[in-house]
Amino acid sequence: MNIIDGKKIAADIREELKLKINLLRENKKNVPGLVTIIVGENPASQVYVNMKIKACAEIGMNSKLEKLGENISQDELLKIIDDYNKDDYFHGILVQLPLPKHIDEDKIIEAINPSKDVDGFHPISVGKLIIGKDTFKSCTPFGIMELLKRYKIETKGKHVVVVGRSNIVGKPIANMLVQKEEGANAIVTICHSAAPDISYYTKQADILIAAVGRANLITKEMVKENVVVIDVGINRIKDAESKKGYKIVGDVEFDGVSKKASWITPVPGGVGPMTIAMLLSNTYKAYSLIENLN
Ligand code: NAD
């Protein structure tokens, strides 16, 4: 069993971006900028946005946190997004989800200029992804693609089974892997909560991607020898031995499955760290396109 070290790859990506940004600064050029918009006081969202702001600062990227009150109206939020769409200082716009109930998330995502859609959630980005055009890819699945690429894990002709069909992980990763291009070209099955027995599918996987949100759902009996396992799940379970009283585990029962796997991502330290790295990478891409660097 070999570990796919997402922490290391994410650090490599951040370092590569930092060098590029240093070079821009040395040449007195503009540098990429990301604005993160947060509405309300959701504690988990606060943690995520702070991590994003810190990550930008560490690589020398410009960033701003736009904190808005819980009661802001949809129209006011749309106006703020429109202002950032026109603001040359910011190349990427991220609206932290979830939004309060009185705001229509789809309308907000659709209001972001697709050229600044660094989360890859805009329907134009999603549509382009499906038809194989270059676009912003949603950060977590894009991070999985990057892990497979950097560990030179063959995907061409391999059977990838994705468990979970969310719009932010399951569906986009399946669409990325099925494309006729290098680093993809896989045979993809998506299974989900309506499957009577997911093990029927998971046992066939050369590469298994679990994105469900159920602790230790995938056990060793459900996979074949030498499977490559990508565990996206982040689940909190009770742990009397930990000071906090809980620990974080994935969707895959690591101890058992890792004995059969050829490659496996740990939780934490696998897919998790890649999400912010790919957000930074997407912001650099937005900058390059807007500034015509390519
Ligand atoms: P979601 O709740 O939107 O989707 C879960 C999917 O799992 C659904 O499509 C559902 O059909 C499927 N499902 C539920 N129960 C099932 C079962 N018993 N068998 C088969 N399929 C089942 O979740 P999500 O946003 O895709 O996130 C999935 C997990 O990944 C969560 O633990 C989340 O915290 C984690 N996550 C991690 C990152 C990261 O590492 N950065 C990013 C996004 C999500």
Tab-separated table of C-alpha atoms and ligand atoms in Angstrom:
chain	number	residue	atom	x	y	z
A	1	MET	CA	0.000	0.000	0.000
A	2	ASN	CA	1.229	3.467	-0.918
A	3	ILE	CA	-0.058	6.687	0.546
A	4	ILE	CA	-1.212	9.508	-1.715
A	5	ASP	CA	0.066	12.469	0.252
A	6	GLY	CA	-2.289	15.357	-0.465
A	7	LYS	CA	-0.640	17.536	2.137
A	8	LYS	CA	2.680	17.350	0.315
A	9	ILE	CA	1.205	17.842	-3.175
A	10	ALA	CA	-0.866	20.810	-1.954
A	11	ALA	CA	2.291	22.338	-0.434
A	12	ASP	CA	4.137	21.797	-3.749
A	13	ILE	CA	1.355	23.545	-5.676
A	14	ARG	CA	1.320	26.471	-3.259
A	15	GLU	CA	5.111	26.779	-3.544
A	16	GLU	CA	4.952	26.731	-7.365
A	17	LEU	CA	2.347	29.509	-7.310
A	18	LYS	CA	4.348	31.510	-4.781
A	19	LEU	CA	7.387	31.464	-7.086
A	20	LYS	CA	5.286	32.661	-10.028
A	21	ILE	CA	3.770	35.467	-7.959
A	22	ASN	CA	7.193	36.508	-6.623
A	23	LEU	CA	8.359	36.794	-10.211
A	24	LEU	CA	5.376	38.981	-11.105
A	25	ARG	CA	6.129	41.255	-8.160
A	26	GLU	CA	9.823	41.468	-9.124
A	27	ASN	CA	8.747	42.522	-12.613
A	28	LYS	CA	6.400	45.131	-11.129
A	29	LYS	CA	3.344	43.410	-12.594
A	30	ASN	CA	-0.125	43.116	-11.081
A	31	VAL	CA	-0.597	39.954	-9.067
A	32	PRO	CA	-3.656	37.696	-8.842
A	33	GLY	CA	-6.396	38.737	-6.431
A	34	LEU	CA	-9.211	36.770	-4.817
A	35	VAL	CA	-12.234	38.197	-3.045
A	36	THR	CA	-14.082	35.869	-0.702
A	37	ILE	CA	-17.634	36.876	0.167
A	38	ILE	CA	-19.214	35.490	3.308
A	39	VAL	CA	-22.762	36.162	4.458
A	40	GLY	CA	-23.698	35.637	8.104
A	41	GLU	CA	-21.939	33.905	10.969
A	42	ASN	CA	-21.925	30.187	10.079
A	43	PRO	CA	-18.972	28.943	12.215
A	44	ALA	CA	-17.785	26.283	9.741
A	45	SER	CA	-17.868	28.839	6.907
A	46	GLN	CA	-15.819	31.278	9.020
A	47	VAL	CA	-13.144	28.616	9.497
A	48	TYR	CA	-13.046	27.818	5.770
A	49	VAL	CA	-12.813	31.443	4.628
A	50	ASN	CA	-10.073	32.200	7.148
A	51	MET	CA	-8.079	29.255	5.784
A	52	LYS	CA	-8.515	30.622	2.258
A	53	ILE	CA	-7.434	34.152	3.202
A	54	LYS	CA	-4.378	32.790	5.041
A	55	ALA	CA	-3.446	30.595	2.067
A	56	CYS	CA	-3.593	33.612	-0.277
A	57	ALA	CA	-1.365	35.658	2.033
A	58	GLU	CA	1.195	32.846	2.279
A	59	ILE	CA	1.792	32.806	-1.475
A	60	GLY	CA	1.676	36.595	-1.894
A	61	MET	CA	-1.708	36.661	-3.630
A	62	ASN	CA	-3.921	39.689	-3.038
A	63	SER	CA	-7.055	38.831	-1.152
A	64	LYS	CA	-9.980	40.421	0.568
A	65	LEU	CA	-12.635	39.087	2.883
A	66	GLU	CA	-16.010	40.732	2.227
A	67	LYS	CA	-18.042	40.044	5.378
A	68	LEU	CA	-21.743	40.710	5.001
A	69	GLY	CA	-24.535	40.615	7.552
A	70	GLU	CA	-26.989	37.707	7.741
A	71	ASN	CA	-29.859	40.003	6.717
A	72	ILE	CA	-28.394	41.431	3.536
A	73	SER	CA	-30.951	41.269	0.745
A	74	GLN	CA	-30.436	39.242	-2.390
A	75	ASP	CA	-30.427	42.409	-4.511
A	76	GLU	CA	-27.757	44.019	-2.337
A	77	LEU	CA	-25.598	40.904	-2.636
A	78	LEU	CA	-26.103	40.813	-6.419
A	79	LYS	CA	-24.986	44.447	-6.601
A	80	ILE	CA	-21.815	43.690	-4.613
A	81	ILE	CA	-20.991	40.770	-6.913
A	82	ASP	CA	-21.531	42.980	-9.930
A	83	ASP	CA	-19.085	45.527	-8.503
A	84	TYR	CA	-16.437	42.813	-8.067
A	85	ASN	CA	-17.145	41.512	-11.578
A	86	LYS	CA	-15.970	44.925	-12.823
A	87	ASP	CA	-13.096	45.351	-10.354
A	88	ASP	CA	-9.747	44.655	-12.096
A	89	TYR	CA	-7.940	44.145	-8.789
A	90	PHE	CA	-9.798	40.864	-8.211
A	91	HIS	CA	-9.506	38.044	-10.750
A	92	GLY	CA	-11.391	35.485	-8.706
A	93	ILE	CA	-14.703	35.788	-6.831
A	94	LEU	CA	-15.745	33.171	-4.322
A	95	VAL	CA	-19.062	33.216	-2.509
A	96	GLN	CA	-18.879	30.938	0.520
A	97	LEU	CA	-21.816	28.520	0.661
A	98	PRO	CA	-24.269	27.906	2.220
A	99	LEU	CA	-26.065	31.237	2.023
A	100	PRO	CA	-28.961	32.230	4.306
A	101	LYS	CA	-32.314	30.749	3.260
A	102	HIS	CA	-33.760	34.005	1.879
A	103	ILE	CA	-31.045	34.105	-0.801
A	104	ASP	CA	-31.247	31.972	-3.933
A	105	GLU	CA	-27.812	30.336	-4.237
A	106	ASP	CA	-28.260	29.541	-7.925
A	107	LYS	CA	-28.993	33.195	-8.726
A	108	ILE	CA	-25.887	34.288	-6.828
A	109	ILE	CA	-23.603	31.763	-8.530
A	110	GLU	CA	-25.008	32.738	-11.916
A	111	ALA	CA	-24.271	36.411	-11.186
A	112	ILE	CA	-20.524	35.777	-10.936
A	113	ASN	CA	-18.657	36.656	-14.118
A	114	PRO	CA	-17.710	33.191	-15.527
A	115	SER	CA	-14.174	34.554	-16.145
A	116	LYS	CA	-13.839	34.972	-12.372
A	117	ASP	CA	-15.650	31.768	-11.363
A	118	VAL	CA	-12.750	30.215	-9.437
A	119	ASP	CA	-15.049	27.798	-7.596
A	120	GLY	CA	-16.170	26.337	-10.940
A	121	PHE	CA	-19.835	26.277	-9.882
A	122	HIS	CA	-21.243	28.606	-12.581
A	123	PRO	CA	-23.449	26.719	-15.074
A	124	ILE	CA	-21.179	27.931	-17.891
A	125	SER	CA	-18.144	26.376	-16.181
A	126	VAL	CA	-20.062	23.143	-15.547
A	127	GLY	CA	-21.356	23.038	-19.134
A	128	LYS	CA	-17.875	23.584	-20.554
A	129	LEU	CA	-16.513	20.835	-18.333
A	130	ILE	CA	-19.077	18.372	-19.666
A	131	ILE	CA	-18.310	19.139	-23.321
A	132	GLY	CA	-14.566	18.979	-22.702
A	133	LYS	CA	-13.697	22.689	-23.068
A	134	ASP	CA	-11.081	24.412	-20.959
A	135	THR	CA	-12.774	25.973	-17.941
A	136	PHE	CA	-12.632	26.484	-14.191
A	137	LYS	CA	-13.012	23.136	-12.497
A	138	SER	CA	-14.563	22.793	-9.095
A	139	CYS	CA	-11.715	22.655	-6.592
A	140	THR	CA	-12.139	19.339	-4.747
A	141	PRO	CA	-12.554	17.126	-7.849
A	142	PHE	CA	-9.880	19.148	-9.640
A	143	GLY	CA	-7.629	18.369	-6.675
A	144	ILE	CA	-8.323	14.649	-7.102
A	145	MET	CA	-7.344	14.892	-10.792
A	146	GLU	CA	-4.121	16.610	-9.781
A	147	LEU	CA	-3.311	13.902	-7.216
A	148	LEU	CA	-3.828	11.156	-9.810
A	149	LYS	CA	-1.681	13.065	-12.300
A	150	ARG	CA	1.187	13.825	-9.936
A	151	TYR	CA	1.300	10.243	-8.649
A	152	LYS	CA	1.202	9.040	-12.294
A	153	ILE	CA	-1.774	6.782	-11.599
A	154	GLU	CA	-3.065	5.473	-14.918
A	155	THR	CA	-6.706	6.330	-15.573
A	156	LYS	CA	-6.987	5.511	-19.287
A	157	GLY	CA	-9.287	2.545	-19.782
A	158	LYS	CA	-9.559	2.001	-16.015
A	159	HIS	CA	-12.893	1.493	-14.343
A	160	VAL	CA	-13.499	4.353	-11.928
A	161	VAL	CA	-16.405	3.944	-9.538
A	162	VAL	CA	-17.591	7.152	-7.892
A	163	VAL	CA	-19.816	6.780	-4.832
A	164	GLY	CA	-21.876	9.978	-4.414
A	165	ARG	CA	-23.461	12.278	-6.993
A	166	SER	CA	-23.258	15.756	-5.483
A	167	ASN	CA	-22.760	18.762	-7.722
A	168	ILE	CA	-19.522	19.679	-5.972
A	169	VAL	CA	-17.761	16.295	-5.942
A	170	GLY	CA	-19.467	13.210	-7.416
A	171	LYS	CA	-20.810	14.604	-10.694
A	172	PRO	CA	-17.842	16.835	-11.573
A	173	ILE	CA	-15.189	14.192	-10.826
A	174	ALA	CA	-17.081	11.695	-13.008
A	175	ASN	CA	-17.245	14.281	-15.799
A	176	MET	CA	-13.545	15.080	-15.528
A	177	LEU	CA	-12.481	11.430	-15.622
A	178	VAL	CA	-14.619	10.473	-18.593
A	179	GLN	CA	-13.128	13.141	-20.899
A	180	LYS	CA	-11.126	11.984	-23.880
A	181	GLU	CA	-7.863	13.530	-22.746
A	182	GLU	CA	-4.627	12.722	-21.002
A	183	GLY	CA	-5.035	12.040	-17.295
A	184	ALA	CA	-8.664	10.987	-17.853
A	185	ASN	CA	-10.168	8.657	-20.508
A	186	ALA	CA	-11.606	6.379	-17.827
A	187	ILE	CA	-14.686	4.171	-17.822
A	188	VAL	CA	-16.847	5.781	-15.151
A	189	THR	CA	-19.690	4.452	-13.014
A	190	ILE	CA	-21.524	6.701	-10.574
A	191	CYS	CA	-23.448	5.029	-7.786
A	192	HIS	CA	-25.473	6.708	-5.089
A	193	SER	CA	-28.101	6.366	-2.414
A	194	ALA	CA	-30.564	4.654	-4.768
A	195	ALA	CA	-28.187	1.729	-5.407
A	196	PRO	CA	-29.615	-1.388	-3.692
A	197	ASP	CA	-26.089	-2.675	-2.977
A	198	ILE	CA	-23.147	-0.351	-3.640
A	199	SER	CA	-20.654	-3.195	-3.108
A	200	TYR	CA	-21.790	-4.687	-6.436
A	201	TYR	CA	-20.206	-1.612	-8.051
A	202	THR	CA	-17.331	-0.884	-5.687
A	203	LYS	CA	-15.941	-4.423	-6.111
A	204	GLN	CA	-15.473	-3.702	-9.809
A	205	ALA	CA	-13.457	-0.533	-9.280
A	206	ASP	CA	-9.854	-0.140	-10.396
A	207	ILE	CA	-10.114	3.333	-8.894
A	208	LEU	CA	-12.705	3.974	-6.183
A	209	ILE	CA	-13.727	7.514	-5.260
A	210	ALA	CA	-15.873	7.796	-2.138
A	211	ALA	CA	-17.708	11.116	-1.669
A	212	VAL	CA	-20.643	10.309	0.568
A	213	GLY	CA	-20.149	11.687	4.074
A	214	ARG	CA	-20.680	8.394	5.972
A	215	ALA	CA	-17.888	7.263	8.272
A	216	ASN	CA	-16.221	3.991	7.263
A	217	LEU	CA	-18.938	3.114	4.714
A	218	ILE	CA	-16.463	1.327	2.441
A	219	THR	CA	-14.983	-1.804	4.009
A	220	LYS	CA	-12.324	-4.252	2.796
A	221	GLU	CA	-14.962	-6.732	1.619
A	222	MET	CA	-16.228	-4.109	-0.830
A	223	VAL	CA	-13.021	-3.605	-2.833
A	224	LYS	CA	-10.750	-5.731	-4.967
A	225	GLU	CA	-6.990	-6.247	-4.540
A	226	ASN	CA	-4.784	-3.380	-5.786
A	227	VAL	CA	-7.598	-0.862	-5.972
A	228	VAL	CA	-6.659	2.838	-5.928
A	229	VAL	CA	-8.768	4.548	-3.263
A	230	ILE	CA	-9.598	8.238	-3.121
A	231	ASP	CA	-11.467	9.067	0.069
A	232	VAL	CA	-13.199	12.459	-0.059
A	233	GLY	CA	-15.333	12.009	3.055
A	234	ILE	CA	-14.819	14.128	6.146
A	235	ASN	CA	-16.694	12.679	9.120
A	236	ARG	CA	-16.444	13.418	12.805
A	237	ILE	CA	-16.699	10.375	15.070
A	238	LYS	CA	-16.451	9.995	18.842
A	239	ASP	CA	-12.974	9.237	20.122
A	240	ALA	CA	-12.466	8.905	23.866
A	241	GLU	CA	-8.674	8.900	23.421
A	242	SER	CA	-8.588	12.314	21.779
A	243	LYS	CA	-8.618	15.469	23.921
A	244	LYS	CA	-11.345	16.939	21.721
A	245	GLY	CA	-13.478	13.835	22.212
A	246	TYR	CA	-13.715	13.181	18.475
A	247	LYS	CA	-11.599	12.404	15.447
A	248	ILE	CA	-11.956	12.936	11.713
A	249	VAL	CA	-12.303	9.887	9.482
A	250	GLY	CA	-13.170	9.363	5.842
A	251	ASP	CA	-15.831	7.296	4.090
A	252	VAL	CA	-13.362	4.425	3.807
A	253	GLU	CA	-12.463	2.069	6.639
A	254	PHE	CA	-8.749	2.811	6.313
A	255	ASP	CA	-7.119	-0.016	8.275
A	256	GLY	CA	-8.886	-2.785	6.384
A	257	VAL	CA	-9.070	-1.250	2.912
A	258	SER	CA	-5.448	-0.039	2.921
A	259	LYS	CA	-4.292	-3.684	3.189
A	260	LYS	CA	-5.817	-4.386	-0.233
A	261	ALA	CA	-5.195	-1.031	-1.909
A	262	SER	CA	-2.237	-0.206	-4.146
A	263	TRP	CA	-2.707	3.510	-3.424
A	264	ILE	CA	-4.895	5.273	-0.890
A	265	THR	CA	-5.533	8.818	0.363
A	266	PRO	CA	-5.562	9.206	4.149
A	267	VAL	CA	-8.124	11.306	6.008
A	268	PRO	CA	-7.014	13.843	7.049
A	269	GLY	CA	-4.130	14.717	4.743
A	270	GLY	CA	-5.393	13.307	1.445
A	271	VAL	CA	-7.973	15.118	-0.672
A	272	GLY	CA	-8.734	17.789	1.969
A	273	PRO	CA	-5.633	19.980	1.572
A	274	MET	CA	-5.983	19.932	-2.226
A	275	THR	CA	-9.189	21.993	-2.289
A	276	ILE	CA	-7.592	25.283	-1.257
A	277	ALA	CA	-4.491	24.604	-3.371
A	278	MET	CA	-6.725	24.265	-6.445
A	279	LEU	CA	-8.653	27.410	-5.514
A	280	LEU	CA	-5.354	29.303	-5.573
A	281	SER	CA	-4.457	27.605	-8.826
A	282	ASN	CA	-7.814	28.588	-10.360
A	283	THR	CA	-7.307	32.182	-9.223
A	284	TYR	CA	-3.908	32.214	-10.899
A	285	LYS	CA	-5.552	30.832	-14.040
A	286	ALA	CA	-8.237	33.557	-13.940
A	287	TYR	CA	-5.496	36.158	-13.583
A	288	SER	CA	-3.528	34.690	-16.510
A	289	LEU	CA	-6.593	34.713	-18.751
A	290	ILE	CA	-7.690	38.216	-17.764
A	291	GLU	CA	-4.151	39.613	-18.082
A	292	ASN	CA	-3.572	37.688	-21.330
A	293	LEU	CA	-0.506	35.888	-20.021
A	294	ASN	CA	-1.240	32.696	-21.959
B	1	NAD	P1	-23.556	15.399	-0.354
B	1	NAD	O1	-24.247	15.113	0.936
B	1	NAD	O2	-23.951	16.571	-1.169
B	1	NAD	O3	-23.660	14.120	-1.281
B	1	NAD	C1	-23.503	12.827	-0.777
B	1	NAD	C2	-23.825	11.841	-1.865
B	1	NAD	O4	-23.703	10.536	-1.336
B	1	NAD	C3	-25.234	11.956	-2.407
B	1	NAD	O5	-25.131	12.099	-3.817
B	1	NAD	C4	-25.930	10.640	-2.049
B	1	NAD	O6	-26.698	10.117	-3.130
B	1	NAD	C5	-24.754	9.723	-1.791
B	1	NAD	N1	-25.073	8.754	-0.746
B	1	NAD	C6	-25.576	8.982	0.495
B	1	NAD	N2	-25.696	7.828	1.173
B	1	NAD	C7	-25.234	6.848	0.367
B	1	NAD	C8	-25.080	5.463	0.499
B	1	NAD	N3	-25.408	4.820	1.607
B	1	NAD	N4	-24.586	4.781	-0.563
B	1	NAD	C9	-24.247	5.419	-1.695
B	1	NAD	N5	-24.346	6.732	-1.870
B	1	NAD	C10	-24.842	7.446	-0.857
B	1	NAD	O7	-22.005	15.421	0.006
B	1	NAD	P2	-20.725	16.073	-0.712
B	1	NAD	O8	-20.801	17.541	-0.610
B	1	NAD	O9	-20.491	15.435	-2.037
B	1	NAD	O10	-19.601	15.569	0.296
B	1	NAD	C11	-19.350	14.195	0.497
B	1	NAD	C12	-18.297	14.063	1.573
B	1	NAD	O11	-17.097	14.678	1.133
B	1	NAD	C13	-18.651	14.749	2.900
B	1	NAD	O12	-18.094	14.001	3.965
B	1	NAD	C14	-17.936	16.081	2.801
B	1	NAD	O13	-17.601	16.620	4.058
B	1	NAD	C15	-16.699	15.684	2.035
B	1	NAD	N6	-16.112	16.787	1.262
B	1	NAD	C16	-14.786	17.004	1.412
B	1	NAD	C17	-14.179	18.035	0.709
B	1	NAD	C18	-12.710	18.259	0.878
B	1	NAD	O14	-11.994	17.397	1.250
B	1	NAD	N7	-12.195	19.402	0.654
B	1	NAD	C19	-14.925	18.830	-0.160
B	1	NAD	C20	-16.272	18.537	-0.336
B	1	NAD	C21	-16.858	17.501	0.381
